[in-house]
Short mmCIF file of C-alpha atoms in Angstrom, two decimals:
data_model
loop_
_atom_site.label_atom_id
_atom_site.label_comp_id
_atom_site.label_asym_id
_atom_site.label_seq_id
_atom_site.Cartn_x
_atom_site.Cartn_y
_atom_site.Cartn_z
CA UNK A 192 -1.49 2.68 3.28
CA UNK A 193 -3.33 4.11 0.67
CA UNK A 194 -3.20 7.75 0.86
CA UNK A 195 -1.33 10.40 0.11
CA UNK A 196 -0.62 14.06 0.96
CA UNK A 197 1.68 15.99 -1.28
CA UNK A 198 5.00 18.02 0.16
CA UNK A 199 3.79 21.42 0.65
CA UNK A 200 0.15 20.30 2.27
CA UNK A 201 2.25 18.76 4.46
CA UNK A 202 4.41 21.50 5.35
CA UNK A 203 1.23 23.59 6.24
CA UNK A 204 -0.25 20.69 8.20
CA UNK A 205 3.05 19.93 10.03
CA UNK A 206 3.35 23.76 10.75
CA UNK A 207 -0.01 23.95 12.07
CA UNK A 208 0.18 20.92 13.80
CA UNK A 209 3.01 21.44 16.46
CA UNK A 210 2.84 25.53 16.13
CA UNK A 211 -1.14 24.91 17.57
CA UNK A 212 0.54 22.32 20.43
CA UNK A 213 3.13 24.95 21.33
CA UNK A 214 6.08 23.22 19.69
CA UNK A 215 8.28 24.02 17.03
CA UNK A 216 7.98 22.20 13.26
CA UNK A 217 10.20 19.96 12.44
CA UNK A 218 12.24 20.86 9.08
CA UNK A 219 14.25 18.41 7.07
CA UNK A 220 17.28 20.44 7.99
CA UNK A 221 16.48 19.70 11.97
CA UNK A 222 17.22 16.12 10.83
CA UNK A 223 20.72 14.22 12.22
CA UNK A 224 22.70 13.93 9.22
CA UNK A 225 22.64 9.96 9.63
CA UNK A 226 23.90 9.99 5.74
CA UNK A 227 27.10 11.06 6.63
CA UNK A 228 27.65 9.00 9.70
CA UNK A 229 29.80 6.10 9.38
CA UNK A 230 28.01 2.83 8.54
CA UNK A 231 29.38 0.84 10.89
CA UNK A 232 28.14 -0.92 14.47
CA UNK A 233 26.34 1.63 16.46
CA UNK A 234 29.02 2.30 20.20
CA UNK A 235 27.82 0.22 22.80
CA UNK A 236 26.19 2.28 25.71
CA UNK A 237 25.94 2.13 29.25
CA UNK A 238 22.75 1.04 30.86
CA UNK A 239 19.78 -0.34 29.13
CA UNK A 240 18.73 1.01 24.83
CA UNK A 241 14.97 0.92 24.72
CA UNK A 242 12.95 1.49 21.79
CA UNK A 243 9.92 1.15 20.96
CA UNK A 244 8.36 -0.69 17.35
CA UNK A 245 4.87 0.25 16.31
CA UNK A 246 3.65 -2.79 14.15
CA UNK A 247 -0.25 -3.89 13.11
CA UNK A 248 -0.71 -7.04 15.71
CA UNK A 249 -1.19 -9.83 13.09
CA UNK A 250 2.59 -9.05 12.63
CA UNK A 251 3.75 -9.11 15.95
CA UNK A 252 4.75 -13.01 15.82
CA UNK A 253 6.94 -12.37 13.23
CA UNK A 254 8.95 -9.26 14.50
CA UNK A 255 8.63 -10.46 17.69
CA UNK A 256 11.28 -13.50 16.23
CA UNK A 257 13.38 -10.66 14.39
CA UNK A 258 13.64 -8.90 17.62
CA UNK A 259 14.98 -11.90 19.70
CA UNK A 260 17.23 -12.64 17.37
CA UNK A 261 18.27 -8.71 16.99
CA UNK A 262 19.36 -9.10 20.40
CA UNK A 263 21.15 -12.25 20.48
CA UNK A 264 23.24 -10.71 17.53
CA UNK A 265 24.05 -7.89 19.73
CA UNK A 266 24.44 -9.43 22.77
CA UNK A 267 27.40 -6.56 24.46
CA UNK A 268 24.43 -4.38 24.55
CA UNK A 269 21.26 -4.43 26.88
CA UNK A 270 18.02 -3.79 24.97
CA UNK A 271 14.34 -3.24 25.96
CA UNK A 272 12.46 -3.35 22.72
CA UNK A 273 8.81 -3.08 23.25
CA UNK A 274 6.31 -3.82 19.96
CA UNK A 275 3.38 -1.63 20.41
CA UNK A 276 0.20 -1.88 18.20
CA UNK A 277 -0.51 0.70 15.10
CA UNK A 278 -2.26 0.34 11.56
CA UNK A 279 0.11 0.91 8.98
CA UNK A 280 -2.22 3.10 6.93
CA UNK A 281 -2.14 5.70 9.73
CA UNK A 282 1.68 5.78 10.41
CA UNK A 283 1.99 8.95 8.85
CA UNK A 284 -0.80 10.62 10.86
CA UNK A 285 0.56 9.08 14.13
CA UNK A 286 4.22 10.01 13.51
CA UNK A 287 3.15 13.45 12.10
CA UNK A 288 0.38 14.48 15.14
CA UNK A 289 3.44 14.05 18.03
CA UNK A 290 6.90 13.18 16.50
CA UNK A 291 8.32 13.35 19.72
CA UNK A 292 5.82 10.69 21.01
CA UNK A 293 5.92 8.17 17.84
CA UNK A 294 7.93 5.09 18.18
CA UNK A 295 11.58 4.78 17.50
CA UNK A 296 10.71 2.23 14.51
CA UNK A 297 7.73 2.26 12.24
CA UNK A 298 6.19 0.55 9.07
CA UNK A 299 5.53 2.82 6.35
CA UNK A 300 4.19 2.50 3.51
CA UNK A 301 5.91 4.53 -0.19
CA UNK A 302 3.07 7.00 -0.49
CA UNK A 303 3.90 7.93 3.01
CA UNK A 304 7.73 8.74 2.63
CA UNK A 305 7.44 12.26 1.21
CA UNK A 306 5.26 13.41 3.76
CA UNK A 307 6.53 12.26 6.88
CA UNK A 308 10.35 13.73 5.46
CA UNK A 309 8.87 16.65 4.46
CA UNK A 310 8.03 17.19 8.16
CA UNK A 311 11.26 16.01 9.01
CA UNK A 312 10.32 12.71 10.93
CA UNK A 313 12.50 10.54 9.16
CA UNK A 314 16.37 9.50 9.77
CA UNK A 315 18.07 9.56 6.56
CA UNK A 316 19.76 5.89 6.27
CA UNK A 317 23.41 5.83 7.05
CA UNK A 318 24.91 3.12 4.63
CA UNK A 319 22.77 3.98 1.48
CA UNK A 320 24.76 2.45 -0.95
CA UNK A 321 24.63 -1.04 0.51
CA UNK A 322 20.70 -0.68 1.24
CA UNK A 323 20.16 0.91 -2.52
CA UNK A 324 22.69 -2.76 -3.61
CA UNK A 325 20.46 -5.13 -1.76
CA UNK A 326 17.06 -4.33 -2.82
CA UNK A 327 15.35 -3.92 -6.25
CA UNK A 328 15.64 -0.36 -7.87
CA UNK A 329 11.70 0.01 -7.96
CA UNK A 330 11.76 -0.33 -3.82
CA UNK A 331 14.94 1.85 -3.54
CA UNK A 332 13.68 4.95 -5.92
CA UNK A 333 10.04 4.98 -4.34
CA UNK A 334 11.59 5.61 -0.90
CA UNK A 335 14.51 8.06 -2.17
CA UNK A 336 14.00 12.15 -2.43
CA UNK A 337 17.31 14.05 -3.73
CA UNK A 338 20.27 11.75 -2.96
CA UNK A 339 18.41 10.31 0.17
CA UNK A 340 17.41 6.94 0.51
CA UNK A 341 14.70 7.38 3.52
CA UNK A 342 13.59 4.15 4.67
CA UNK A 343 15.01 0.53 4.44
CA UNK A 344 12.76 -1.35 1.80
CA UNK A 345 10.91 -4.32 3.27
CA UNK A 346 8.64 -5.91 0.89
CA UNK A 347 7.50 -5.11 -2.86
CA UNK A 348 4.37 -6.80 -2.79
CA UNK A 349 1.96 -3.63 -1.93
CA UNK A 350 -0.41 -3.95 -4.94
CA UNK A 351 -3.51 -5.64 -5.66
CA UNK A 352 -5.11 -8.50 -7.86
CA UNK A 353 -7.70 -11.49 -7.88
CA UNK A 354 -8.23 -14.25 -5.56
CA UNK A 355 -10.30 -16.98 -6.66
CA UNK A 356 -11.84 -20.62 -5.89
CA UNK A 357 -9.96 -22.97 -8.08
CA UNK A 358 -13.20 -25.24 -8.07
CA UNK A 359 -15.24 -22.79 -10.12
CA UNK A 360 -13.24 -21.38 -11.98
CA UNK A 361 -11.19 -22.20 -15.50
CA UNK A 362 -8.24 -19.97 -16.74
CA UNK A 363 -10.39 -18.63 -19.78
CA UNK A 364 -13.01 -17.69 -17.23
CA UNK A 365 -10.63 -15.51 -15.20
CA UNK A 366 -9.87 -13.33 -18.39
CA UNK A 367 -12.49 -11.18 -17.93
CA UNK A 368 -14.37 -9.60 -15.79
CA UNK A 369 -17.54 -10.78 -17.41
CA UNK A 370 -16.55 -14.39 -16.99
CA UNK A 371 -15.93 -14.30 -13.86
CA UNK A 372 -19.16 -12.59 -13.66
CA UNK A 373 -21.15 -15.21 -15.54
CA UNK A 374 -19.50 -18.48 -13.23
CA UNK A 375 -20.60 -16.26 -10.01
CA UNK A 376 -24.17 -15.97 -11.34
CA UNK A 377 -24.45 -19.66 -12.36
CA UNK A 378 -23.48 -20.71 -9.23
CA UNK A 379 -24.79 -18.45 -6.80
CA UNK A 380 -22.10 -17.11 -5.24
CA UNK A 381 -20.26 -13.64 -5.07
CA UNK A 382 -17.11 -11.81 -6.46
CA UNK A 383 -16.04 -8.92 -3.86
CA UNK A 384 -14.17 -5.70 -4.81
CA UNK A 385 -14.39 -2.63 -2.57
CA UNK A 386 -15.78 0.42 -4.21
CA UNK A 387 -16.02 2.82 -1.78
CA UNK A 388 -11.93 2.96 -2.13
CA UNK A 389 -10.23 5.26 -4.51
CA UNK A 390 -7.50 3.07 -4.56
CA UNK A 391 -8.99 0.19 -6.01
CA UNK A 392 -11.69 2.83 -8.30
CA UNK A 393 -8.21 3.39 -10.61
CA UNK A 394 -8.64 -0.23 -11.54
CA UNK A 395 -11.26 0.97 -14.43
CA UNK A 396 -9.51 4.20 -15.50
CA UNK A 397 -6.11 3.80 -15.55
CA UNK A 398 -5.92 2.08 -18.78
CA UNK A 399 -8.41 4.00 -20.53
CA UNK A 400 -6.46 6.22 -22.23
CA UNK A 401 -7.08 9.22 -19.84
CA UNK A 402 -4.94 11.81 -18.29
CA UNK A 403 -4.42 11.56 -14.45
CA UNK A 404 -1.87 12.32 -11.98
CA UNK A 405 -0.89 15.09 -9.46
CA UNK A 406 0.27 18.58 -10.44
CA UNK A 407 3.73 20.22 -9.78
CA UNK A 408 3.06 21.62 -6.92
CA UNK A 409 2.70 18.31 -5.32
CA UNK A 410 -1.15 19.18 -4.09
CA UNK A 411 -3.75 19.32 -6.76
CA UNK A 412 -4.37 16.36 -9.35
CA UNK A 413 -5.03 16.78 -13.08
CA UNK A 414 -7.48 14.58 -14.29
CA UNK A 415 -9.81 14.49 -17.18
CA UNK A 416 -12.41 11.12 -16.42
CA UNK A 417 -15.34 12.91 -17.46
CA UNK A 418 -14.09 13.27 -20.89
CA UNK A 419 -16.56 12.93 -23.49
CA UNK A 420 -14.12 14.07 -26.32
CA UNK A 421 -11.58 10.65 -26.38
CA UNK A 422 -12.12 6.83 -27.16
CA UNK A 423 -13.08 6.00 -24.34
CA UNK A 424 -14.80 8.53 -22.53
CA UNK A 425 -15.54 9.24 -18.65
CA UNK A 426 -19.66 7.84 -19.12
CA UNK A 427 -18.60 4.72 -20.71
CA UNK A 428 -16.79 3.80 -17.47
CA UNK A 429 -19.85 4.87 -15.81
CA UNK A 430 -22.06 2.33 -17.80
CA UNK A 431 -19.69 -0.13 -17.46
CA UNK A 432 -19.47 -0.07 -13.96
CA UNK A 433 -22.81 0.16 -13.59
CA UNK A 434 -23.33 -2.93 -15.62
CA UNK A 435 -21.09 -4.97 -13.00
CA UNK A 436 -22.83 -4.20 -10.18
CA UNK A 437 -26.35 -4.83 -11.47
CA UNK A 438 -24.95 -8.26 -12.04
CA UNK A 439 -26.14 -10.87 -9.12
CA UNK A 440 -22.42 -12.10 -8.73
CA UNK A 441 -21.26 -8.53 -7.72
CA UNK A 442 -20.60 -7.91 -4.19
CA UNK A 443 -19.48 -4.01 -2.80
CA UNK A 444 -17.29 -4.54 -0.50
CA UNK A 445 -13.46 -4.80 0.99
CA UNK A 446 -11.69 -6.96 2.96
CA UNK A 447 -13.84 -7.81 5.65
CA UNK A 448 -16.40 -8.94 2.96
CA UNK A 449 -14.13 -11.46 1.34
CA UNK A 450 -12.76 -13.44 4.04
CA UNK A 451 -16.41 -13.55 5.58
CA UNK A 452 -17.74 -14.66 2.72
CA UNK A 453 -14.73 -16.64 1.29
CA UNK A 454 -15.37 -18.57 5.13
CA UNK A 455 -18.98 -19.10 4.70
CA UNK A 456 -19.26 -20.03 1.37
CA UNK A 457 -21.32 -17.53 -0.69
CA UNK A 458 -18.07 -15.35 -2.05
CA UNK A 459 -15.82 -17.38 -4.93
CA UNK A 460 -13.32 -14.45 -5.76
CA UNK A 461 -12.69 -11.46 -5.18
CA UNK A 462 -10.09 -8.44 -5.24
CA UNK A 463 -7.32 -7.89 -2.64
CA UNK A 464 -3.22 -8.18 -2.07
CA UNK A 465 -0.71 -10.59 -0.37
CA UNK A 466 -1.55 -9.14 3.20
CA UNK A 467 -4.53 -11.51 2.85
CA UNK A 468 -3.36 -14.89 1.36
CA UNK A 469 -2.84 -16.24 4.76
CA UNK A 470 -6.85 -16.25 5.29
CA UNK A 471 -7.66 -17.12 1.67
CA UNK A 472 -5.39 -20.32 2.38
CA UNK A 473 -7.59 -20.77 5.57
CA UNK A 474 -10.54 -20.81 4.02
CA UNK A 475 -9.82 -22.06 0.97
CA UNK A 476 -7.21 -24.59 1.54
CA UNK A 477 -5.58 -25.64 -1.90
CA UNK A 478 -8.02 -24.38 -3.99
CA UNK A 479 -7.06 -21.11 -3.42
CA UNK A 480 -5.83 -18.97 -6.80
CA UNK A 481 -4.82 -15.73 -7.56
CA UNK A 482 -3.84 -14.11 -10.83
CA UNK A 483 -3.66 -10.13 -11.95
CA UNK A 484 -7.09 -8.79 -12.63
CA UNK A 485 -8.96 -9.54 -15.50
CA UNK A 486 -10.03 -7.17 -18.74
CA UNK A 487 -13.46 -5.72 -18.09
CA UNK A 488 -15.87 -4.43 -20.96
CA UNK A 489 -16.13 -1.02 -21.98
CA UNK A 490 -17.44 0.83 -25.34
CA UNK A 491 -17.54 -2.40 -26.69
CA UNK A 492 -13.52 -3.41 -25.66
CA UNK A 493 -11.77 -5.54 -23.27
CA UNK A 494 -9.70 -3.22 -21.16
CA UNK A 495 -7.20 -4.56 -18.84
CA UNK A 496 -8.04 -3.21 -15.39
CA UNK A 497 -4.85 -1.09 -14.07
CA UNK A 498 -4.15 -0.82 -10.42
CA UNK A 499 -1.87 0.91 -8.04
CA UNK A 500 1.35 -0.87 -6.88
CA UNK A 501 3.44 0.28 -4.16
CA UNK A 502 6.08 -0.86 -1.37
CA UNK A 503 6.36 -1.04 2.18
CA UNK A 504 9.67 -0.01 4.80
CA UNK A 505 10.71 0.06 8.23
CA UNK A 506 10.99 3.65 9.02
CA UNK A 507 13.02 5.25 11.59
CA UNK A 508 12.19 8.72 13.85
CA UNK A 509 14.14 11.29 13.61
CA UNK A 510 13.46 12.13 17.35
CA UNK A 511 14.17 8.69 18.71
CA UNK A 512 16.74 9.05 21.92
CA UNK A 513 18.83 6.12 20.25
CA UNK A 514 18.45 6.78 16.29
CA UNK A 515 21.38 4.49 15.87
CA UNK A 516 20.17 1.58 17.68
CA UNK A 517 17.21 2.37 16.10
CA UNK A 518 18.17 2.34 12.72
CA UNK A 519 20.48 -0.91 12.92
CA UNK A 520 17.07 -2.06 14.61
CA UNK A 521 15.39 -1.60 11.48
CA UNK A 522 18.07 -3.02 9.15
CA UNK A 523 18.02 -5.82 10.85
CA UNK A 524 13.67 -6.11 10.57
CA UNK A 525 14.58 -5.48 6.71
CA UNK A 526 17.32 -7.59 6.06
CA UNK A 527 17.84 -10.49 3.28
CA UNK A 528 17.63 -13.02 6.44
CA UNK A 529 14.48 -11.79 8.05
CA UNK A 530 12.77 -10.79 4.48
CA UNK A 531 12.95 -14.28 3.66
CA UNK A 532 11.41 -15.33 7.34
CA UNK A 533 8.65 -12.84 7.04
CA UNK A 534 7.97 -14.65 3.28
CA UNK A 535 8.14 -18.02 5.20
CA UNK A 536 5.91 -16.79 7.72
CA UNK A 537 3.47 -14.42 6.39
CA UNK A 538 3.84 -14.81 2.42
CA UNK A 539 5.13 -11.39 2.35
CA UNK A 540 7.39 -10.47 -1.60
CA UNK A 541 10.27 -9.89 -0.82
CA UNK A 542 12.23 -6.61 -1.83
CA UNK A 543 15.92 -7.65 -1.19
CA UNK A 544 17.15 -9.14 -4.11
CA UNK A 545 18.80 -12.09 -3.16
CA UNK A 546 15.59 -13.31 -0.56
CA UNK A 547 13.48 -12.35 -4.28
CA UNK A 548 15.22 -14.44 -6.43
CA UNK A 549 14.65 -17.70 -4.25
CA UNK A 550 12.68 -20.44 -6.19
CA UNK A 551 10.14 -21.01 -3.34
CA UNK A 552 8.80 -17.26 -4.38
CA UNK A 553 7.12 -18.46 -7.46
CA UNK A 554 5.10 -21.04 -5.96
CA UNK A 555 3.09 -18.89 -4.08
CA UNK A 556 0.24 -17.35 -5.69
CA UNK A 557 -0.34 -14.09 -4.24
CA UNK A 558 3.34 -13.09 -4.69
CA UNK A 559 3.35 -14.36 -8.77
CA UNK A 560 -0.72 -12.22 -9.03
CA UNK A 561 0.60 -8.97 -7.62
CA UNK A 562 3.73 -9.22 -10.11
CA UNK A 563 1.83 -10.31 -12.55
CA UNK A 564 -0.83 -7.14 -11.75
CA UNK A 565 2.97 -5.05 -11.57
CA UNK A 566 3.10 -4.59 -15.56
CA UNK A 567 -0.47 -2.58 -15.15
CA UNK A 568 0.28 -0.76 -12.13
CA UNK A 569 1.99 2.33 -11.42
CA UNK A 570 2.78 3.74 -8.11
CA UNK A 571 0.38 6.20 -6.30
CA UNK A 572 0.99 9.32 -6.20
CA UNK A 573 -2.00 11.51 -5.92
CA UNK A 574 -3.13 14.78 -4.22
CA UNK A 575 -5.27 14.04 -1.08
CA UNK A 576 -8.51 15.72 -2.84
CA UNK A 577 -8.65 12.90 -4.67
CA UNK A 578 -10.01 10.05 -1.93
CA UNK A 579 -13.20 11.51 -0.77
CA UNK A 580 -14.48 12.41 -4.45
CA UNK A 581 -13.88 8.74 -5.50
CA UNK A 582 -15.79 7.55 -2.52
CA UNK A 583 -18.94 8.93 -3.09
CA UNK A 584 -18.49 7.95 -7.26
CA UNK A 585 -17.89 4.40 -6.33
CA UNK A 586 -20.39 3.94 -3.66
CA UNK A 587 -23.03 5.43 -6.32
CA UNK A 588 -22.08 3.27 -9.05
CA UNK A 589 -22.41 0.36 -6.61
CA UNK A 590 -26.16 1.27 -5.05
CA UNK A 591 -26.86 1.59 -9.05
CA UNK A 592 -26.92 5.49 -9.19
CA UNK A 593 -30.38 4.99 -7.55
CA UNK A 594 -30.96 8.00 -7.73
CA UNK A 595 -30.97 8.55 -11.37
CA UNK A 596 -28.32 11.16 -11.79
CA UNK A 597 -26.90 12.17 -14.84
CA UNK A 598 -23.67 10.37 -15.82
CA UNK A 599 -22.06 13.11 -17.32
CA UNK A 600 -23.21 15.39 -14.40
CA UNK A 601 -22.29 12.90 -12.32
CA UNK A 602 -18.68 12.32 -13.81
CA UNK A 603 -18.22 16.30 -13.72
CA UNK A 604 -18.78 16.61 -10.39
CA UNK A 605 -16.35 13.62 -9.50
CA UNK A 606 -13.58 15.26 -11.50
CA UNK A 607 -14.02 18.77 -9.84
CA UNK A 608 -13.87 17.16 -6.75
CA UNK A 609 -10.34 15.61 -7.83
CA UNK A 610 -9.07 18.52 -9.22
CA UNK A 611 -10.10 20.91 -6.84
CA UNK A 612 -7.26 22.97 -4.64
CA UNK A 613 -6.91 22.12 -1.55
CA UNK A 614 -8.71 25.61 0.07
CA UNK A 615 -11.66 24.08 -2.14
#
């Protein structure tokens, strides 16, 4: 879910892709013009509609409820819906590698949407003006190229912030990073946050005062982190991360790390998004807290830490045999009714207004942190050059640049790698 490829990488890569398997490329143009199909009830066919919903298992309970009820609503028709398992983060590989193979309705992800239209794997949504009316405008623009609304929003909750133990922790302490820090190393225990991930490495830059983002020709980025010319510059981050992690109460790591260590005791906080509250309740039963991330020191400042936000959609293939069962398939997974059942069931934010708006959102912590975290965010859109560099930056800063490299070097290098073109 966290990467993504600009449009005309893609439209090499989706050339290559089915020219090498003998097949033609798929062009937005090869697309059926759902938009100017009628939006009403797909014709009822003979014989039994079967389709096919790709889905990360920890969901499946949930859609599996959507489903049944899907086909109770539509009960003149005989279905055959099959959920089959897939990460969301590699949708848009899958879909991309064999469109003709992919299921008939997929998760995506917003930095995904360009690239899998581009290659002309998604059906453009028929009744766009009642999908664009239901759901907030930030869920409906991230998913829209042209005129064409692409996907049918299904949560707005794809960002990241802090989970923390509400026994060790008081609301000044969670201001700052250093804080936090300082309860972690009086009491022996561990704050996670994974560094090997670009996507969570923006945290310390994107408020900074810097320049970042990706070029007009939707492939290369333009970044200037090693800057040693601005307030803040690129070595100052450097020292500043490196300060963190020399810190006892810093742990490297992702996902994994926290709920392993949230379970056995030893990790107290740490930084994730609403995908795991369900755990963090597990383990942490009603002391679980989150809130948006805190300010972390650098050249002698507090500096709120940014992150990116995003949103996720059910997706529908352009080569399914029934796109319009298919698509009123994935309404239905995105609707006001089921977004509030997959809130009920899996804490997910809701992106339809009306299921939003609902008083029982607030009380849930993860939903309130990421909004919270929302006013520091912005939405991802980077060139794909960017990931690997970031890796190897974070993973450095975390193992203490052991090897003694020169920050500004060391910064340089990073940014060439970000800004490099893509037959770099």
């Amino acid at each position: 879910m966290k990467k993504s490829i600009a449009l005309l990488m893609i439209t090499l890569l989706i050339t290559t892709l089915f020219v090498g398997c003998g097949a033609a490329a798929a062009t937005p143009e090869q697309v059926p013009d759902a938009v100017s199909e009628t939006s009403g009830e797909p014709s009822v066919v003979d014989g039994v509609v079967s389709l096919r919903v790709w889905a990360e298992e920890s969901n499946w309970p949930v859609l599996q409820t959507m489903i049944d009820s899907f086909v109770a609503e539509y009960p003149q028709q005989q279905f055959d819906i099959v959920l089959e398992a897939s990460n969301d983060a590699d949708t848009k590989n899958n879909v991309l590698s064999d469109v003709h193979g992919a299921a008939d309705v997929f998760p995506i992800a917003d930095d995904q949407i360009s690239a899998l239209a581009a290659g002309g794997a998604l059906y453009p949504i028929a009744n766009q003006d009642a999908v664009k009316a239901a759901n907030n405008a930030g869920s409906v623009e991230a998913a829209t190229i042209g005129d064409v609304l692409y996907a049918y929003p299904m949560t707005a909750d794809n960002g990241y912030f802090l989970y923390y133990n509400k026994d060790y922790f008081t609301d000044a302490d969670l201001q700052t990073m250093d804080g936090i820090l300082a309860v972690c190393e009086a009491n022996g225990k561990l704050i996670t946050m994974d560094w090997g991930s670009g996507w969570y490495l923006y945290s310390f830059f994107g408020n900074c005062g810097f320049d970042f983002g990706i070029n007009d020709d939707g492939v290369t980025n333009h970044c200037n982190w090693n800057a040693a010319d601005t307030p803040i510059k690129g070595v100052d981050v450097a020292n500043a991360m490196l300060r963190i992690a020399a810190s006892s109460g810093f742990k490297n790591g992702g996902d994994d790390a926290l709920a392993a260590g949230a379970n056995d005791g030893s990790v107290i906080a740490g930084v994730s998004g609403c995908w795991k509250f369900t755990e963090m309740k597990a383990a942490w039963g009603d002391s679980v807290g989150a809130c948006k991330l805190p300010t972390y020191t650098v050249a002698g400042q507090q500096v709120q830490m940014a992150s990116f936000k995003g949103y996720k959609y059910m997706g529908v293939n352009a080569y399914s045999k029934n796109p319009q069962w298919a698509a009123k398939l994935a309404e239905w997974l995105t609707n006001e009714q089921n977004q509030n059942l997959r809130f009920e069931m899996a804490q997910l934010g809701p992106s339809n207004l009306n299921a939003a708006s609902s008083d029982a959102i607030t009380l849930v912590p993860s939903i309130s942190a990421v909004t919270a975290q929302a006013e520091y965010g912005v939405l991802q859109r980077v060139g794909n050059s960017y990931w690997d560099p970031m890796s190897v930056y974070g993973n450095k800063m975390a193992n203490h640049n052991a090897t003694g490299e020169d920050l500004q070097e060391l910064m340089d290098r990073m940014v060439a790698g970000i800004t490099a073109s893509v037959a770099q």
